Coordinates of C-alpha atoms in Angstrom, one line a residue:
Chain A
M1 CA -306.2 25.9 32.2
A2 CA -305.0 25.0 35.6
R3 CA -303.2 21.8 34.8
P4 CA -302.5 20.1 38.2
P5 CA -299.0 21.2 39.1
I6 CA -296.4 18.4 38.9
E7 CA -293.8 18.8 41.6
Q8 CA -290.6 16.8 42.0
K9 CA -290.8 15.0 45.4
E10 CA -288.5 12.6 47.2
V11 CA -289.5 9.1 46.3
S12 CA -287.1 7.3 48.7
G13 CA -289.0 6.1 51.8
A14 CA -292.4 7.0 50.4
T15 CA -295.0 4.2 50.6
I16 CA -298.5 3.8 49.2
P17 CA -301.1 2.2 51.4
D18 CA -303.0 -0.7 49.9
S19 CA -306.2 1.3 50.4
Y20 CA -304.9 3.5 47.6
L21 CA -306.0 0.6 45.3
E22 CA -309.6 0.7 46.5
Y23 CA -312.0 2.6 44.4
E24 CA -315.1 3.7 46.3
H25 CA -316.9 5.4 43.5
R26 CA -316.0 3.0 40.6
S27 CA -319.5 2.5 39.2
F28 CA -321.9 3.8 36.6
G29 CA -322.1 7.6 36.2
M30 CA -320.2 10.3 38.1
D31 CA -318.1 10.1 41.2
H32 CA -320.3 12.6 43.0
D33 CA -324.0 13.4 43.2
R34 CA -324.3 16.9 42.0
Y35 CA -325.5 16.0 38.5
D36 CA -326.2 13.0 36.3
W37 CA -323.9 11.5 33.7
S38 CA -325.5 12.6 30.4
L39 CA -324.3 12.6 26.8
L40 CA -324.9 15.8 24.9
T41 CA -325.6 13.9 21.6
R42 CA -328.4 11.7 23.2
R43 CA -330.6 14.4 24.7
K44 CA -333.9 15.7 23.4
P45 CA -333.1 18.5 20.8
V46 CA -333.9 22.0 22.0
K47 CA -335.8 24.4 19.7
W48 CA -335.0 28.1 20.1
P49 CA -337.6 30.8 19.3
N50 CA -338.4 31.5 15.6
G51 CA -336.4 28.4 14.5
A52 CA -333.1 30.0 15.4
R53 CA -330.2 27.5 15.3
V54 CA -327.9 29.2 17.8
A55 CA -328.7 31.2 20.9
L56 CA -326.1 34.0 21.3
W57 CA -325.3 34.7 25.0
V58 CA -322.9 37.5 25.5
N59 CA -321.4 38.1 28.9
V60 CA -319.6 41.3 29.9
A61 CA -317.5 41.2 33.1
F62 CA -317.7 44.0 35.6
E63 CA -314.8 43.3 37.9
F64 CA -312.9 44.9 40.8
F65 CA -309.5 43.5 41.6
P66 CA -308.6 44.9 45.1
L67 CA -305.0 46.0 45.7
D68 CA -304.8 43.9 48.8
T69 CA -305.9 40.6 47.0
P70 CA -304.3 37.7 49.0
A71 CA -302.2 35.3 47.0
K72 CA -303.7 32.4 48.9
P73 CA -305.3 30.0 48.3
F74 CA -304.9 31.3 44.7
K75 CA -305.6 34.3 42.6
A76 CA -308.3 34.7 40.0
L77 CA -307.1 35.3 36.4
G78 CA -306.2 39.0 36.2
G79 CA -305.3 39.2 39.9
M80 CA -302.5 41.3 41.4
V81 CA -299.0 40.3 40.4
T82 CA -296.3 42.4 42.1
S83 CA -295.7 43.3 45.7
Y84 CA -298.2 45.7 47.3
P85 CA -299.2 48.2 46.0
D86 CA -299.5 46.7 42.5
L87 CA -300.8 49.9 41.0
R88 CA -300.1 48.8 37.5
H89 CA -302.3 45.8 37.4
F90 CA -304.9 47.4 39.7
S91 CA -305.3 50.3 37.4
L92 CA -305.1 48.3 34.2
R93 CA -308.1 46.2 35.4
D94 CA -310.1 49.3 36.4
Y95 CA -309.5 50.7 33.0
G96 CA -312.3 48.4 31.8
N97 CA -314.9 50.0 34.1
R98 CA -313.9 53.6 33.1
V99 CA -313.1 53.4 29.4
G100 CA -313.1 49.9 27.9
V101 CA -316.7 49.0 28.6
F102 CA -318.0 51.9 26.5
R103 CA -316.0 50.6 23.5
V104 CA -317.4 47.2 24.1
M105 CA -321.0 48.7 24.3
D106 CA -320.4 50.4 20.9
A107 CA -319.1 47.2 19.4
L108 CA -322.2 45.3 20.6
D109 CA -324.4 48.0 19.2
A110 CA -322.7 47.9 15.9
A111 CA -323.2 44.2 15.7
G112 CA -326.9 44.5 16.6
I113 CA -326.4 42.6 19.8
S114 CA -328.8 44.2 22.4
K115 CA -329.4 41.3 24.8
V116 CA -326.5 41.0 27.1
T117 CA -325.7 39.7 30.6
G118 CA -323.4 41.7 32.8
A119 CA -321.6 39.7 35.4
F120 CA -321.1 42.1 38.3
N121 CA -318.9 42.0 41.3
S122 CA -321.2 43.7 43.8
N123 CA -318.2 45.9 44.7
V124 CA -318.2 47.3 41.2
A125 CA -321.9 48.2 41.7
R126 CA -321.0 49.9 45.0
R127 CA -318.0 51.8 43.6
Y128 CA -319.7 52.8 40.3
P129 CA -323.5 52.9 40.6
Y130 CA -323.4 54.7 37.3
L131 CA -322.5 51.4 35.6
V132 CA -325.6 49.8 37.1
D133 CA -327.7 52.6 35.7
Q134 CA -326.1 52.3 32.3
V135 CA -326.6 48.6 32.1
N136 CA -330.2 48.9 33.3
G137 CA -330.8 51.6 30.7
R138 CA -329.7 49.2 28.0
G139 CA -332.0 46.5 29.3
W140 CA -329.1 44.1 30.1
E141 CA -329.5 41.3 32.6
I142 CA -327.4 41.6 35.7
M143 CA -325.8 38.3 37.0
A144 CA -323.9 38.1 40.3
N145 CA -320.2 37.5 40.1
G146 CA -319.6 37.5 43.9
V147 CA -318.3 40.4 45.9
D148 CA -315.1 41.1 44.1
M149 CA -312.1 39.2 42.5
A150 CA -310.4 38.9 45.9
K151 CA -313.4 37.3 47.7
L152 CA -313.1 33.8 46.4
H153 CA -315.2 30.8 47.3
Y154 CA -313.2 27.7 48.1
T155 CA -313.0 24.7 50.5
G156 CA -311.4 26.0 53.6
L157 CA -313.2 29.3 53.7
D158 CA -315.3 29.6 56.8
A159 CA -318.9 28.6 56.0
D160 CA -320.4 31.7 57.6
Q161 CA -318.0 33.9 55.7
E162 CA -318.9 32.2 52.4
K163 CA -322.6 32.6 53.1
A164 CA -322.1 36.2 53.9
Q165 CA -320.2 36.8 50.6
V166 CA -323.1 35.2 48.7
K167 CA -325.7 37.4 50.5
E168 CA -323.6 40.5 50.1
S169 CA -323.2 40.0 46.4
L170 CA -326.9 39.2 45.7
S171 CA -328.6 41.6 48.0
T172 CA -326.4 44.5 46.9
L173 CA -327.0 43.8 43.2
R174 CA -330.7 43.2 43.6
E175 CA -331.2 46.4 45.6
M176 CA -329.1 48.6 43.4
S177 CA -330.4 47.3 40.0
G178 CA -334.0 46.5 41.0
Q179 CA -333.5 43.3 39.0
P180 CA -334.3 39.8 40.5
V181 CA -330.7 38.7 39.8
K182 CA -331.1 34.9 39.3
G183 CA -327.7 34.1 37.8
W184 CA -324.4 33.4 39.5
L185 CA -320.8 33.1 38.5
S186 CA -318.2 32.6 41.2
P187 CA -315.2 34.8 41.1
G188 CA -312.4 32.8 39.3
R189 CA -315.1 30.1 38.8
S190 CA -314.0 28.7 42.2
E191 CA -316.3 26.9 44.5
S192 CA -316.3 25.2 47.9
W193 CA -318.2 21.9 48.2
D194 CA -321.2 24.0 49.4
T195 CA -321.2 27.0 47.1
P196 CA -324.1 25.6 44.9
D197 CA -326.2 25.0 48.1
Y198 CA -325.5 28.6 49.4
I199 CA -326.4 30.3 46.2
A200 CA -329.5 28.2 45.6
A201 CA -330.7 29.0 49.1
E202 CA -330.5 32.7 48.2
G203 CA -332.7 32.3 45.1
V204 CA -330.2 31.7 42.4
E205 CA -331.8 29.7 39.5
Y206 CA -328.8 29.3 37.3
F207 CA -325.0 29.4 37.7
C208 CA -322.0 29.2 35.4
D209 CA -318.9 27.8 37.1
W210 CA -318.8 24.3 35.6
I211 CA -317.4 24.0 32.1
N212 CA -318.4 20.4 31.4
D213 CA -321.2 21.0 28.9
D214 CA -322.2 23.1 25.9
M215 CA -325.8 23.1 26.9
P216 CA -327.7 23.8 30.2
Y217 CA -328.2 20.8 32.5
P218 CA -329.8 20.3 36.0
F219 CA -327.5 20.5 39.0
R220 CA -328.6 19.3 42.5
T221 CA -328.5 21.5 45.6
K222 CA -329.9 21.3 49.1
S223 CA -332.6 23.7 47.9
G224 CA -333.6 21.8 44.8
E225 CA -332.2 21.8 41.3
I226 CA -330.7 24.8 39.7
V227 CA -329.4 25.0 36.1
A228 CA -325.8 24.9 35.1
M229 CA -325.3 27.2 32.1
P230 CA -322.4 26.9 29.5
H231 CA -320.7 30.2 30.2
Q232 CA -317.8 30.7 27.8
H233 CA -314.4 29.8 29.3
W234 CA -311.9 28.7 26.7
I235 CA -312.3 31.5 24.3
D236 CA -313.2 34.1 26.8
D237 CA -311.0 37.1 25.8
S238 CA -308.9 37.1 28.9
M239 CA -308.2 33.4 28.5
V240 CA -307.2 33.8 24.9
W241 CA -305.1 37.0 25.4
L242 CA -303.9 36.9 29.0
H243 CA -303.8 33.2 30.0
Y244 CA -302.8 31.7 26.6
K245 CA -301.1 34.9 25.3
H246 CA -302.4 34.2 21.8
K247 CA -302.2 36.8 19.1
E248 CA -305.1 39.3 18.4
Q249 CA -306.3 37.4 15.3
D250 CA -306.4 34.1 17.1
F251 CA -309.3 35.3 19.2
V252 CA -311.3 36.0 16.1
D253 CA -310.4 32.6 14.5
Q254 CA -311.4 30.7 17.6
V255 CA -314.7 32.5 18.0
V256 CA -315.5 31.9 14.3
D257 CA -314.5 28.2 14.4
Q258 CA -316.6 27.7 17.6
F259 CA -319.6 29.5 16.1
D260 CA -319.4 27.5 12.9
L261 CA -319.3 24.2 14.8
M262 CA -322.3 25.2 17.0
Y263 CA -324.1 26.3 13.9
D264 CA -323.3 23.0 12.1
E265 CA -324.3 20.8 15.1
S266 CA -327.6 22.7 15.5
G267 CA -328.6 21.4 12.0
R268 CA -328.3 17.8 13.3
E269 CA -328.8 17.9 17.0
G270 CA -331.0 20.9 17.8
G271 CA -330.4 24.3 19.2
R272 CA -327.0 25.2 20.5
I273 CA -325.6 28.1 22.5
M274 CA -322.8 30.4 21.4
A275 CA -321.5 32.0 24.6
I276 CA -319.0 34.9 24.5
T277 CA -317.3 36.3 27.5
I278 CA -315.8 39.8 27.3
H279 CA -313.6 41.6 29.8
P280 CA -313.6 45.3 29.0
W281 CA -310.1 45.6 30.6
M282 CA -309.0 43.3 27.9
S283 CA -311.2 43.7 24.8
G284 CA -311.8 47.4 25.4
Q285 CA -308.2 48.3 24.8
P286 CA -307.8 50.5 21.7
H287 CA -305.6 48.0 19.8
R288 CA -307.9 45.0 20.6
I289 CA -311.4 46.3 20.1
K290 CA -311.4 45.8 16.4
Y291 CA -310.9 42.0 16.9
L292 CA -313.8 41.9 19.2
E293 CA -315.8 43.8 16.6
E294 CA -314.8 41.4 13.8
A295 CA -315.8 38.4 15.9
L296 CA -319.2 39.9 16.9
N297 CA -319.9 41.0 13.3
Y298 CA -319.3 37.5 12.0
I299 CA -321.9 36.1 14.3
G300 CA -324.2 39.1 13.8
K301 CA -324.3 38.4 10.0
H302 CA -326.2 35.2 10.6
A303 CA -330.0 35.6 10.5
D304 CA -330.9 32.4 12.4
V305 CA -329.3 33.5 15.7
W306 CA -331.3 34.2 18.8
N307 CA -329.7 36.9 20.9
A308 CA -330.9 36.5 24.5
T309 CA -329.8 36.9 28.1
G310 CA -328.7 34.0 30.2
Y311 CA -331.9 34.0 32.1
E312 CA -334.0 34.0 28.9
I313 CA -332.0 31.1 27.5
M314 CA -332.2 29.2 30.7
Q315 CA -336.0 29.7 30.9
E316 CA -336.5 28.6 27.3
W317 CA -334.4 25.5 27.8
K318 CA -336.2 24.7 31.0
K319 CA -339.7 24.9 29.3
Q320 CA -338.7 22.2 26.9
Q321 CA -337.4 19.7 29.5
Chain B
M1 CA -282.6 6.5 42.6
K2 CA -280.5 5.7 39.5
A3 CA -279.1 8.0 36.8
D4 CA -280.6 5.8 34.1
L5 CA -282.8 2.7 34.3
G6 CA -281.0 1.2 31.2
L7 CA -284.3 0.6 29.5
Y8 CA -282.8 0.9 26.0
E9 CA -279.6 0.8 24.0
Y10 CA -278.2 3.5 21.8
L11 CA -278.7 2.9 18.1
P12 CA -278.5 6.1 16.2
W13 CA -280.8 7.0 13.3
N14 CA -278.1 6.8 10.6
A15 CA -276.8 3.4 11.7
R16 CA -279.8 1.1 11.9
P17 CA -281.7 -1.3 9.7
S18 CA -284.4 0.0 7.3
I19 CA -288.1 -0.5 8.1
K20 CA -290.6 -1.0 5.3
W21 CA -294.2 -0.7 6.3
P22 CA -297.0 -2.7 4.5
N23 CA -297.7 -1.7 0.9
G24 CA -294.6 0.5 0.7
A25 CA -296.0 3.1 3.2
K26 CA -293.5 5.6 4.4
V27 CA -295.3 6.4 7.7
A28 CA -297.3 4.3 10.0
F29 CA -299.9 6.6 11.4
W30 CA -301.9 6.0 14.5
V31 CA -304.2 8.1 16.6
A32 CA -304.3 7.5 20.3
P33 CA -307.2 9.2 22.2
N34 CA -306.8 9.2 25.9
I35 CA -310.2 8.4 27.4
E36 CA -309.8 9.3 31.0
Y37 CA -311.6 9.6 34.3
Y38 CA -310.2 12.1 36.8
E39 CA -311.7 11.7 40.3
I40 CA -313.2 14.8 41.9
D41 CA -311.7 14.0 45.3
P42 CA -309.0 11.3 44.9
P43 CA -307.1 9.9 47.9
V44 CA -303.9 11.8 48.9
N45 CA -300.7 10.6 47.3
P46 CA -297.4 11.5 49.0
L47 CA -295.7 12.2 45.6
R48 CA -298.2 14.1 43.6
T49 CA -301.1 16.4 44.2
P50 CA -303.9 15.7 41.7
W51 CA -305.5 19.1 41.7
G52 CA -304.0 22.5 42.0
K53 CA -306.7 24.0 44.2
P54 CA -308.6 22.7 47.2
T55 CA -311.2 20.2 46.0
P56 CA -313.6 20.5 44.2
D57 CA -311.3 22.1 41.7
V58 CA -314.2 22.9 39.5
V59 CA -312.5 24.2 36.3
P60 CA -310.1 21.4 35.6
Y61 CA -312.5 18.7 36.8
S62 CA -315.3 19.9 34.7
E63 CA -312.9 20.6 31.8
R64 CA -312.2 16.8 31.8
D65 CA -315.8 15.8 32.2
H66 CA -316.6 17.8 29.0
G67 CA -314.4 15.4 27.1
N68 CA -316.6 12.5 28.0
R69 CA -320.0 14.3 27.8
V70 CA -319.4 16.3 24.7
G71 CA -315.9 16.2 23.2
H72 CA -315.5 12.4 22.7
W73 CA -318.5 12.3 20.3
R74 CA -317.2 15.1 18.2
M75 CA -313.7 13.7 18.1
M76 CA -315.0 10.3 17.1
D77 CA -317.2 11.8 14.5
V78 CA -314.3 13.5 12.8
M79 CA -312.2 10.3 13.0
D80 CA -315.1 8.4 11.4
R81 CA -315.1 10.7 8.4
Y82 CA -311.4 9.8 7.7
N83 CA -311.8 6.1 8.5
L84 CA -309.5 6.4 11.5
R85 CA -309.7 3.8 14.2
G86 CA -308.5 5.0 17.6
S87 CA -306.1 3.2 19.9
I88 CA -307.5 4.1 23.2
S89 CA -305.4 4.9 26.2
L90 CA -308.0 4.1 28.7
S91 CA -308.6 5.0 32.3
V92 CA -309.8 1.5 33.1
A93 CA -312.4 2.7 35.6
L94 CA -314.2 4.4 32.7
L95 CA -315.5 1.0 31.7
D96 CA -317.7 1.2 34.8
H97 CA -318.4 5.0 34.7
H98 CA -319.2 5.6 31.1
P99 CA -320.1 2.3 29.2
E100 CA -321.7 4.3 26.4
I101 CA -318.3 5.5 25.3
I102 CA -316.9 2.0 25.5
E103 CA -319.7 0.6 23.4
A104 CA -319.3 3.3 20.7
C105 CA -315.6 2.5 20.5
K106 CA -316.2 -1.3 20.4
E107 CA -318.7 -0.8 17.5
R108 CA -315.9 0.9 15.6
N109 CA -313.4 -1.8 16.4
W110 CA -311.0 0.6 18.1
E111 CA -308.2 -0.8 20.1
F112 CA -308.2 -0.5 23.9
F113 CA -305.0 -0.4 26.0
S114 CA -304.4 0.6 29.6
H115 CA -303.7 4.0 31.0
G116 CA -304.1 2.8 34.6
I117 CA -307.3 2.8 36.6
Y118 CA -307.9 6.5 37.1
N119 CA -305.7 9.3 35.9
T120 CA -305.7 10.6 39.5
R121 CA -304.0 7.4 40.9
Y122 CA -300.3 7.4 40.5
S123 CA -297.8 4.6 40.4
Y124 CA -294.7 6.2 42.0
A125 CA -293.4 4.3 45.0
M126 CA -295.8 1.4 44.6
T127 CA -294.6 -2.1 45.6
E128 CA -294.4 -4.8 42.9
V129 CA -297.5 -6.3 44.3
Q130 CA -299.4 -3.0 44.0
E131 CA -298.3 -2.2 40.5
Q132 CA -299.0 -5.8 39.4
A133 CA -302.5 -5.3 40.8
I134 CA -303.1 -2.4 38.5
I135 CA -301.9 -4.3 35.5
T136 CA -304.0 -7.3 36.4
D137 CA -307.0 -5.1 37.0
S138 CA -306.4 -3.6 33.5
I139 CA -306.0 -6.9 31.7
D140 CA -309.0 -8.5 33.4
N141 CA -311.5 -5.6 33.2
V142 CA -310.7 -4.6 29.6
Q143 CA -311.1 -8.2 28.6
K144 CA -314.4 -8.5 30.5
H145 CA -315.9 -5.4 29.0
T146 CA -314.5 -5.4 25.5
G147 CA -313.3 -8.9 24.7
Q148 CA -309.8 -7.5 24.0
R149 CA -306.5 -8.5 25.5
I150 CA -304.7 -5.3 26.1
A151 CA -301.5 -5.0 24.0
G152 CA -300.3 -1.6 25.2
Y153 CA -299.7 0.5 28.2
L154 CA -299.3 4.2 29.0
A155 CA -298.7 4.6 32.7
P156 CA -301.4 6.5 34.5
A157 CA -300.6 10.2 34.3
L158 CA -297.2 9.0 33.1
T159 CA -296.2 7.8 36.6
H160 CA -293.8 4.9 36.8
T161 CA -291.6 2.8 39.1
E162 CA -288.2 1.3 38.3
R163 CA -289.9 -2.0 37.4
T164 CA -292.8 -0.9 35.3
M165 CA -291.4 -2.2 32.0
D166 CA -290.4 -5.5 33.5
L167 CA -293.9 -6.0 34.8
L168 CA -295.5 -5.1 31.6
A169 CA -293.4 -7.6 29.6
K170 CA -293.9 -10.3 32.2
N171 CA -297.7 -9.8 31.8
G172 CA -297.5 -10.3 28.1
I173 CA -298.1 -6.6 27.2
L174 CA -296.6 -5.9 23.7
Y175 CA -295.7 -2.3 23.8
T176 CA -295.2 0.8 26.0
C177 CA -296.1 4.4 25.0
D178 CA -294.0 5.9 27.8
L179 CA -290.6 6.4 26.1
F180 CA -290.1 9.3 23.8
I181 CA -286.7 8.2 22.4
D182 CA -287.5 7.6 18.8
D183 CA -289.5 8.0 15.6
Q184 CA -289.6 4.2 15.2
P185 CA -290.4 1.2 17.4
F186 CA -287.5 0.1 19.5
P187 CA -286.6 -2.9 21.7
V188 CA -286.9 -2.2 25.4
N189 CA -284.6 -4.0 27.9
V190 CA -286.7 -6.1 30.3
K191 CA -285.9 -8.9 32.7
E192 CA -287.8 -11.6 30.8
G193 CA -289.3 -11.8 27.3
R194 CA -289.4 -9.3 24.5
F195 CA -290.8 -5.8 24.8
I196 CA -290.9 -2.7 22.6
S197 CA -291.6 1.0 22.8
I198 CA -293.6 2.5 20.0
P199 CA -293.7 6.2 19.2
Y200 CA -296.3 8.1 21.1
S201 CA -295.6 11.8 21.1
L202 CA -295.5 14.4 23.7
E203 CA -294.8 17.1 21.1
M204 CA -297.9 16.3 19.1
N205 CA -300.1 15.6 22.2
D206 CA -303.1 17.9 22.1
I207 CA -303.2 18.7 25.8
I208 CA -299.5 19.5 25.9
V209 CA -299.7 21.7 22.8
Y210 CA -302.9 23.4 23.9
N211 CA -302.6 23.8 27.6
G212 CA -298.8 23.4 28.1
S213 CA -297.4 25.3 25.1
M214 CA -300.6 27.4 24.7
V215 CA -300.8 27.1 21.0
P216 CA -303.9 28.3 19.1
P217 CA -305.8 25.6 17.2
R218 CA -305.0 26.5 13.7
R219 CA -301.3 26.5 14.5
Y220 CA -301.7 23.0 16.0
A221 CA -303.0 21.9 12.6
D222 CA -299.9 23.4 11.0
M223 CA -297.7 21.6 13.5
L224 CA -299.3 18.3 12.8
K225 CA -298.9 18.7 9.1
A226 CA -295.2 19.7 9.5
N227 CA -294.7 16.7 11.7
F228 CA -296.3 14.4 9.1
D229 CA -294.5 16.0 6.2
R230 CA -291.0 15.4 7.7
L231 CA -291.8 11.9 9.0
R232 CA -293.1 11.0 5.5
A233 CA -290.0 12.4 3.8
D234 CA -287.7 10.6 6.1
G235 CA -289.8 7.5 5.9
A236 CA -289.0 7.1 2.2
K237 CA -285.6 5.8 3.4
N238 CA -286.6 4.2 6.7
G239 CA -290.2 3.8 7.7
T240 CA -291.3 6.1 10.6
V241 CA -294.3 6.3 12.9
M242 CA -296.5 9.3 13.5
C243 CA -298.8 9.3 16.5
I244 CA -301.4 11.9 17.5
P245 CA -302.2 11.5 21.1
L246 CA -305.5 13.1 21.9
H247 CA -307.8 14.1 24.8
A248 CA -311.4 14.7 23.9
Y249 CA -311.5 17.4 26.5
A250 CA -308.9 19.3 24.5
V251 CA -309.4 18.5 20.9
G252 CA -313.1 18.1 21.2
Q253 CA -313.8 21.7 22.1
G254 CA -315.9 23.5 19.5
H255 CA -313.2 26.0 18.7
R256 CA -310.6 23.3 18.0
L257 CA -312.5 20.8 15.9
A258 CA -312.1 22.4 12.6
A259 CA -308.3 22.5 13.0
F260 CA -308.2 18.9 14.0
E261 CA -310.2 17.9 10.9
D262 CA -308.0 20.0 8.7
A263 CA -304.9 18.1 9.8
L264 CA -306.6 14.6 9.5
K265 CA -307.8 15.5 6.0
Y266 CA -304.3 16.5 5.0
I267 CA -302.6 13.4 6.5
T268 CA -305.1 10.8 5.2
G269 CA -305.0 12.5 1.8
H270 CA -301.7 10.8 1.1
D271 CA -301.6 7.2 -0.2
D272 CA -298.2 6.2 1.2
V273 CA -299.5 6.2 4.8
W274 CA -300.2 3.1 6.7
V275 CA -303.2 3.9 9.0
A276 CA -302.9 1.5 11.9
T277 CA -303.4 0.9 15.6
G278 CA -300.8 0.5 18.3
R279 CA -301.2 -3.3 18.3
E280 CA -300.9 -3.5 14.5
I281 CA -297.7 -1.5 14.5
A282 CA -296.2 -3.5 17.4
E283 CA -297.1 -6.9 15.9
Y284 CA -295.7 -5.9 12.5
Y285 CA -292.4 -4.8 14.1
Y286 CA -292.1 -7.9 16.2
E287 CA -292.7 -10.1 13.2
H288 CA -290.4 -8.3 10.8
Y289 CA -287.8 -6.2 12.6
Y290 CA -287.4 -7.1 16.3
D291 CA -284.7 -9.7 15.8
E292 CA -282.9 -7.6 13.2
Y293 CA -282.8 -4.7 15.5
V294 CA -281.6 -6.7 18.4
Q295 CA -278.7 -7.9 16.3
A296 CA -278.0 -4.4 15.0
I297 CA -277.9 -3.2 18.6
K298 CA -275.3 -5.9 19.5
D299 CA -273.2 -5.1 16.5
F300 CA -273.3 -1.4 17.1
K301 CA -272.3 -1.8 20.8
K302 CA -269.4 -4.0 19.8
K303 CA -268.2 -1.4 17.3
H304 CA -268.8 1.7 19.4
P305 CA -268.6 0.6 23.1
A306 CA -269.6 3.1 25.7
R307 CA -266.7 4.2 28.0
I308 CA -268.7 4.2 31.3

């Protein structure tokens, strides 16, 4: 996703300063201080409860895409497409909150998956308190997914504005759900340089924006270390079907291949995590739900899988570090 | 700017000498993992913007980091199972950042060649002195860390100047991966010395297939097999080269490994394949075919002169 755009620019007259050949961060490890360079294969193996090989972490997205979403600096996947008012994309996204999510819940029930994390835009909670009650009633964890899909976090956003978005999201979700809400996913997985500091200052213990690992790892902030969790990105249903425009069955194949590899690696290298991200506006469509069911059932058939919420997986991992 | 840099001569497929690979192999097969470092906040370049969003562009930056932390080790593991040595297109700064990867590749006797210093530093508009500095940096640092003299070059992020090929030849580099003109090695016109292109492939390049053409993994395996089948069939008459250019951050994702393994198993299951590295293919060609091809080019030109 998001290959850097390659533009055709005028070369004549362009010059490159000699300083362009100086490499300030050319040394061991990463070129920033947020986390340490670490090889997955050389870490202490993790053991999940009851000897499970794979922890199954299912995320369901509760998203609100406002009609007046600005196109700049960029739009999150699923954002508005046409000139205002883009009722067709607006309503197609909100379909998930009205209809799709209930099909997804049925599919999860049928596969015996009861521990789930719901990633909520706080504006979904405000618009539909009923969904918060439904999720609470099922014992799902609520994770914060910012304010809504138009309120992005990025370098260039005013710092006070960004802090206010973090607070609005977390305090609304905590108040409405009664849950501590310790997890964070930025809308569109986008961050400014300071986002990790702002969320940690508000009591977030784990977050999910970075896609550089298949296991949790410690991430430094100004308020101490938090945990970066491997939230599913590549075979998230909206990536597969909307971004990549793959066929329905391709979603199942990729989930199965991912699970098999995680399962296989866990036999040699210790516990692994199978993360699944579901957008009810995508998977909850009548013609797609059976593919989600097929993928979930495949995983559900395996006995040595530990189904848990993000917070539970994070806690278990942390205990063993 | 020029319409054509004149880097190669026209010598069509059906009018050229026949290549025979060692032991009668029909296809020379090489795997070229790009082992890259992308900087989180690289300096501004007037001709290309490294990241699509304001930095830190978390998704693509961390996507690439996954290749080094996780994906490389899976990709290498699969290649080990099929006795495949990689020819590494290396961001030379990775020698400093991630020595564990370099050590693992050295242990397996993989070949290292240069892919610039970082994949976020571009060559466009560089002076000769600046571009030479990158080549010198590459030669010296790869030698220092691996003991190998680089034989090949793939320009960083495929960014060039008009004189890139001349400079590579002048520095004793044997081959470029930057020209997609052929299914066989081919002489490249340079100011001094001899120089060749060997087939790398954009069409079979995992990142282009996955993130450019948005192909699902099992279909990528089908594409690789189809590519191999045809090159092998054509190679019965005139030896061909198949290259799979890789990026651990693409092919090393959990949901893509099985498809990659499926393709490697298929290809290496044939006994008329010469599994080689970039240097081995280049050296074999220089020794056996370079002169013959240069002569064939001259003869063809005389017989079919261009009218421009």
